[in-house]
Short mmCIF file of C-alpha atoms and ligand atoms in Angstrom, two decimals:
data_model
loop_
_atom_site.label_atom_id
_atom_site.label_comp_id
_atom_site.label_asym_id
_atom_site.label_seq_id
_atom_site.Cartn_x
_atom_site.Cartn_y
_atom_site.Cartn_z
CA MET D 1 7.64 -71.23 232.08
CA ALA D 2 6.88 -74.94 232.39
CA MET D 3 9.99 -76.86 233.30
CA LYS D 4 10.65 -80.43 234.25
CA GLU D 5 11.35 -80.51 237.96
CA GLU D 6 13.78 -83.43 237.74
CA PHE D 7 16.76 -81.18 237.18
CA LYS D 8 16.49 -79.86 240.72
CA ARG D 9 17.01 -83.39 241.92
CA ILE D 10 20.15 -83.97 239.84
CA ARG D 11 22.64 -84.78 242.53
CA HIS D 12 25.67 -86.78 241.64
CA GLU D 13 27.61 -88.06 244.60
CA TYR D 14 31.34 -87.65 243.99
CA GLY D 15 34.01 -89.75 245.57
CA LYS D 16 36.02 -91.72 243.02
CA LYS D 17 39.36 -90.24 243.98
CA VAL D 18 41.11 -88.00 246.47
CA LEU D 19 43.62 -85.17 246.11
CA LEU D 20 46.18 -85.12 248.88
CA GLU D 21 49.09 -82.78 249.55
CA SER D 22 51.34 -85.84 249.91
CA GLU D 23 50.61 -86.88 246.31
CA ILE D 24 50.20 -83.62 244.43
CA ASP D 25 53.17 -82.27 242.47
CA GLN D 26 54.83 -79.16 243.89
CA ASN D 27 54.88 -77.73 240.36
CA PRO D 28 51.35 -76.84 239.15
CA PHE D 29 52.32 -77.23 235.48
CA LYS D 30 53.44 -80.80 236.15
CA GLN D 31 50.22 -81.43 238.10
CA PHE D 32 48.22 -80.05 235.17
CA LYS D 33 50.13 -82.29 232.76
CA GLN D 34 49.41 -85.33 234.90
CA TRP D 35 45.65 -84.65 235.08
CA PHE D 36 45.47 -83.63 231.42
CA GLU D 37 47.17 -86.89 230.37
CA THR D 38 44.69 -88.83 232.49
CA ALA D 39 41.84 -86.96 230.75
CA LEU D 40 43.34 -87.89 227.35
CA ASP D 41 43.95 -91.50 228.40
CA ASN D 42 40.28 -91.70 229.40
CA LYS D 43 39.33 -90.60 225.86
CA LEU D 44 37.06 -87.88 227.23
CA LEU D 45 35.14 -86.00 224.55
CA ASP D 46 37.00 -82.72 223.90
CA ALA D 47 39.27 -83.20 226.91
CA ASN D 48 41.05 -80.01 225.83
CA ALA D 49 37.85 -77.91 225.92
CA MET D 50 37.87 -75.20 228.57
CA CYS D 51 35.82 -72.18 229.47
CA LEU D 52 37.72 -68.94 228.93
CA SER D 53 36.45 -65.87 230.74
CA THR D 54 37.43 -62.35 229.86
CA VAL D 55 36.30 -59.06 231.34
CA SER D 56 35.39 -55.90 229.45
CA ASP D 57 36.86 -52.51 230.26
CA LYS D 58 33.59 -51.84 232.10
CA GLY D 59 34.15 -54.83 234.39
CA ARG D 60 31.55 -57.05 232.71
CA PRO D 61 32.65 -60.70 232.39
CA SER D 62 31.92 -63.01 229.44
CA SER D 63 32.72 -66.69 229.00
CA ARG D 64 32.93 -69.17 226.15
CA ILE D 65 34.34 -72.62 225.42
CA LEU D 66 37.63 -72.86 223.51
CA LEU D 67 40.10 -75.62 222.78
CA LEU D 68 43.47 -75.63 224.48
CA LYS D 69 46.03 -76.21 221.73
CA ASP D 70 49.34 -76.26 223.56
CA PHE D 71 50.86 -75.75 226.98
CA ASP D 72 54.21 -75.76 228.71
CA GLU D 73 55.67 -73.98 231.71
CA SER D 74 55.37 -70.64 229.93
CA GLY D 75 51.59 -70.84 229.54
CA PHE D 76 48.40 -72.23 227.98
CA CYS D 77 47.67 -71.52 224.30
CA PHE D 78 44.50 -71.18 222.28
CA PHE D 79 43.67 -69.75 218.85
CA THR D 80 40.94 -67.36 217.82
CA ASN D 81 39.98 -64.19 215.99
CA TYR D 82 41.74 -61.14 217.44
CA ASN D 83 38.76 -58.94 216.47
CA SER D 84 36.21 -61.16 218.24
CA LYS D 85 34.48 -60.12 221.45
CA LYS D 86 37.13 -61.92 223.52
CA GLY D 87 39.90 -60.39 221.37
CA ILE D 88 38.59 -56.87 221.91
CA GLU D 89 38.17 -57.46 225.65
CA LEU D 90 41.68 -58.90 225.97
CA GLU D 91 43.11 -55.89 224.14
CA LYS D 92 41.74 -53.62 226.88
CA ASN D 93 42.01 -55.98 229.84
CA PRO D 94 44.54 -58.83 229.50
CA TYR D 95 43.46 -60.72 232.64
CA ALA D 96 41.58 -63.96 231.99
CA SER D 97 40.67 -67.30 233.50
CA MET D 98 40.30 -70.82 232.15
CA VAL D 99 38.35 -73.67 233.64
CA PHE D 100 38.45 -77.33 232.64
CA PHE D 101 35.72 -79.68 233.87
CA TRP D 102 36.07 -83.44 233.42
CA PRO D 103 32.89 -84.95 234.94
CA LYS D 104 33.97 -88.56 234.38
CA LEU D 105 37.04 -87.92 236.53
CA GLU D 106 35.13 -85.64 238.93
CA ARG D 107 37.81 -83.02 238.38
CA GLN D 108 37.95 -79.31 237.72
CA ILE D 109 41.02 -77.14 237.09
CA ARG D 110 40.93 -73.36 237.31
CA ILE D 111 43.75 -71.25 235.92
CA GLU D 112 44.02 -67.47 236.13
CA GLY D 113 46.58 -65.06 234.77
CA ILE D 114 47.51 -62.58 232.12
CA ILE D 115 47.19 -63.07 228.38
CA GLU D 116 49.84 -62.45 225.74
CA LYS D 117 49.57 -62.73 221.98
CA LEU D 118 51.59 -65.63 220.56
CA ASP D 119 54.33 -64.65 218.16
CA THR D 120 53.34 -64.68 214.50
CA THR D 121 55.54 -67.68 213.62
CA LYS D 122 53.68 -69.91 216.11
CA SER D 123 50.33 -68.69 214.79
CA ASP D 124 51.47 -69.33 211.20
CA THR D 125 52.62 -72.83 212.07
CA TYR D 126 49.34 -73.75 213.75
CA PHE D 127 47.27 -72.13 210.97
CA LYS D 128 49.02 -74.31 208.38
CA GLU D 129 48.25 -77.45 210.40
CA ARG D 130 44.49 -76.80 210.35
CA PRO D 131 42.26 -78.53 207.78
CA ILE D 132 41.44 -76.33 204.77
CA GLY D 133 37.80 -75.85 205.87
CA SER D 134 38.83 -74.52 209.29
CA ARG D 135 41.47 -72.28 207.74
CA MET D 136 38.88 -70.83 205.41
CA ALA D 137 36.36 -70.32 208.20
CA ALA D 138 39.01 -68.48 210.23
CA ALA D 139 39.89 -66.27 207.26
CA VAL D 140 36.32 -65.49 206.25
CA SER D 141 34.12 -65.39 209.34
CA PRO D 142 33.92 -61.98 211.05
CA GLN D 143 33.72 -63.73 214.42
CA SER D 144 31.34 -62.15 216.95
CA LYS D 145 29.91 -59.64 214.42
CA ALA D 146 26.22 -59.70 213.44
CA ILE D 147 25.68 -61.16 209.97
CA GLU D 148 22.61 -61.07 207.75
CA SER D 149 21.98 -64.81 207.49
CA ARG D 150 23.47 -68.30 207.25
CA GLU D 151 23.24 -67.94 203.48
CA GLU D 152 25.40 -64.82 203.58
CA LEU D 153 28.10 -66.72 205.50
CA ASP D 154 27.97 -69.68 203.11
CA GLN D 155 28.21 -67.27 200.18
CA MET D 156 31.24 -65.54 201.72
CA ILE D 157 32.98 -68.92 202.02
CA GLN D 158 32.10 -69.85 198.46
CA ASP D 159 33.35 -66.52 197.09
CA PHE D 160 36.58 -66.77 199.08
CA SER D 161 37.14 -70.33 197.91
CA GLN D 162 36.64 -69.37 194.26
CA LYS D 163 39.02 -66.45 194.58
CA HIS D 164 41.81 -68.09 196.61
CA GLY D 165 41.40 -71.88 196.37
CA ASN D 166 43.63 -73.21 199.10
CA GLN D 167 46.37 -70.64 198.44
CA PHE D 168 46.06 -68.12 201.24
CA LYS D 169 47.99 -67.10 204.32
CA ARG D 170 46.89 -66.71 207.90
CA PRO D 171 45.04 -63.42 208.15
CA ASP D 172 46.56 -60.91 210.62
CA PHE D 173 43.32 -60.86 212.61
CA TRP D 174 43.51 -64.56 213.49
CA GLY D 175 46.09 -66.23 215.73
CA GLY D 176 47.10 -67.46 219.13
CA TYR D 177 47.09 -66.25 222.67
CA LYS D 178 48.88 -67.61 225.71
CA LEU D 179 47.58 -67.40 229.25
CA VAL D 180 50.51 -66.97 231.63
CA PRO D 181 49.22 -68.22 234.97
CA ASP D 182 49.68 -66.81 238.44
CA LEU D 183 47.00 -69.02 240.01
CA PHE D 184 45.89 -72.65 239.66
CA GLU D 185 43.25 -74.61 241.54
CA PHE D 186 42.89 -78.38 241.31
CA TRP D 187 39.49 -79.68 242.44
CA GLN D 188 38.61 -83.28 243.13
CA GLY D 189 35.00 -84.15 243.95
CA ARG D 190 34.55 -85.97 247.29
CA GLU D 191 31.71 -87.44 249.31
CA ASN D 192 29.08 -85.07 250.76
CA ARG D 193 30.51 -82.13 248.80
CA LEU D 194 33.59 -82.15 251.04
CA ASN D 195 35.70 -81.73 247.96
CA ASP D 196 39.48 -81.48 247.83
CA ARG D 197 40.73 -78.11 246.58
CA ILE D 198 44.42 -77.32 246.26
CA GLU D 199 45.41 -73.85 245.14
CA TYR D 200 48.81 -72.63 243.91
CA LYS D 201 49.49 -68.89 243.93
CA LEU D 202 52.57 -67.34 242.41
CA GLU D 203 54.21 -65.09 244.99
CA GLU D 204 57.63 -63.62 244.25
CA LYS D 205 58.38 -66.34 241.69
CA LEU D 206 57.40 -69.14 244.09
CA TRP D 207 54.27 -71.26 243.87
CA ILE D 208 52.60 -71.19 247.29
CA GLN D 209 50.24 -74.09 247.86
CA SER D 210 47.13 -73.97 250.08
CA ARG D 211 44.17 -76.22 250.71
CA LEU D 212 40.89 -74.33 250.25
CA ALA D 213 37.65 -75.11 252.02
CA PRO D 214 35.10 -76.77 249.71
C1 LIG Q 1 33.84 -77.38 222.02
C2 LIG Q 1 34.05 -75.98 221.48
C3 LIG Q 1 35.31 -75.60 221.06
C4 LIG Q 1 35.54 -74.32 220.57
N1 LIG Q 1 36.80 -73.95 220.23
C5 LIG Q 1 37.05 -72.69 219.81
C6 LIG Q 1 38.39 -72.26 219.56
O1 LIG Q 1 39.38 -72.99 219.77
N2 LIG Q 1 38.56 -70.98 219.11
C7 LIG Q 1 37.51 -70.11 218.91
O2 LIG Q 1 37.75 -68.98 218.50
N3 LIG Q 1 36.24 -70.48 219.18
C8 LIG Q 1 35.98 -71.75 219.63
N4 LIG Q 1 34.70 -72.13 219.93
C9 LIG Q 1 33.61 -71.14 219.75
C10 LIG Q 1 33.59 -70.20 220.98
O3 LIG Q 1 32.91 -70.82 222.05
C11 LIG Q 1 32.90 -68.84 220.67
O4 LIG Q 1 31.62 -69.05 220.11
C12 LIG Q 1 33.70 -67.97 219.71
O5 LIG Q 1 35.10 -68.03 219.97
C13 LIG Q 1 33.25 -66.52 219.78
O6 LIG Q 1 33.40 -66.04 221.11
P1 LIG Q 1 33.38 -64.47 221.45
O7 LIG Q 1 32.26 -63.88 220.64
O8 LIG Q 1 33.11 -64.40 222.92
O9 LIG Q 1 34.72 -63.89 221.09
C14 LIG Q 1 34.45 -73.39 220.45
C15 LIG Q 1 33.18 -73.78 220.89
C16 LIG Q 1 32.99 -75.06 221.41
C17 LIG Q 1 31.62 -75.42 221.93
#
C-alpha cells in the first residue's frame, strides 16, 4: 500500500504549560471543571467530544466518539441508543472509560469507572431540548444495526415524519448514561515527551493522587 511517508515524521513538540501538584485541585471533579472551562473558553471544536470505550462480555474492547452532555460530582453524562453496540456491551459489562484530547491545549484527560443509566426524567428532559431532526434520528435509526441503504434510512425518516410530525415522545430505547468515576488522569504535554501525568484513584471514598511516569 503506497503511503506518504511524511506522517512518520509528524512530531509536535509539546511544552506550552505544566501541571504541578502545587497547582492542581485536590478534587478531580473540580480539576476537570477547570480544564473543561478552559477548553470551552478556547472555543475548541467539539470541546465536549470524548472517546468512550466499552468492553464486550468476551473481553473485546470497542471505542467511539460521543459528546459529553453534563457532569457534576456524581458523574459524566452522555446520550445514546440503549440497543446500540455500546448499549449492549454496557448491559453486560458496565465498566467504561472516557478520554478527552485537546491538542491546542496539549491536554488529555482519562476517566474510568462504572456506568449507570440516567433516570427517565433526565433523559426525557434532554430529549425535549434536542432539535426536531436529532429527535427524529434518535427515534428512527436502529443505531449499530446493518441497514439496506442510505435510501432506506431516508425513507424511514420520511415515513416517521408523515406519521408523527413533531408529536412523539422519547423512545424507551434512547436515553442517557452516567459514568461514575473511580479513576482520573490529567495529562499535560511537556518538552521531550517528559509529560506531566497526575492520577487520582478512589480508595475507600478518598481520592489518592499520584504522579505517573510519562
Ligand atoms: C463528534 C462526534 C460526536 C458524536 N456524538 C454522539 C453522541 O453523543 N451519541 C451517540 O450515540 N453517538 C454519537 N456519535 C456517533 C458515535 O461515534 C457512534 O458512531 C455511534 O454512537 C454508534 O456507536 P456504537 O455502534 O459503538 O454503539 C458521535 C460521533 C462523532 C464523530
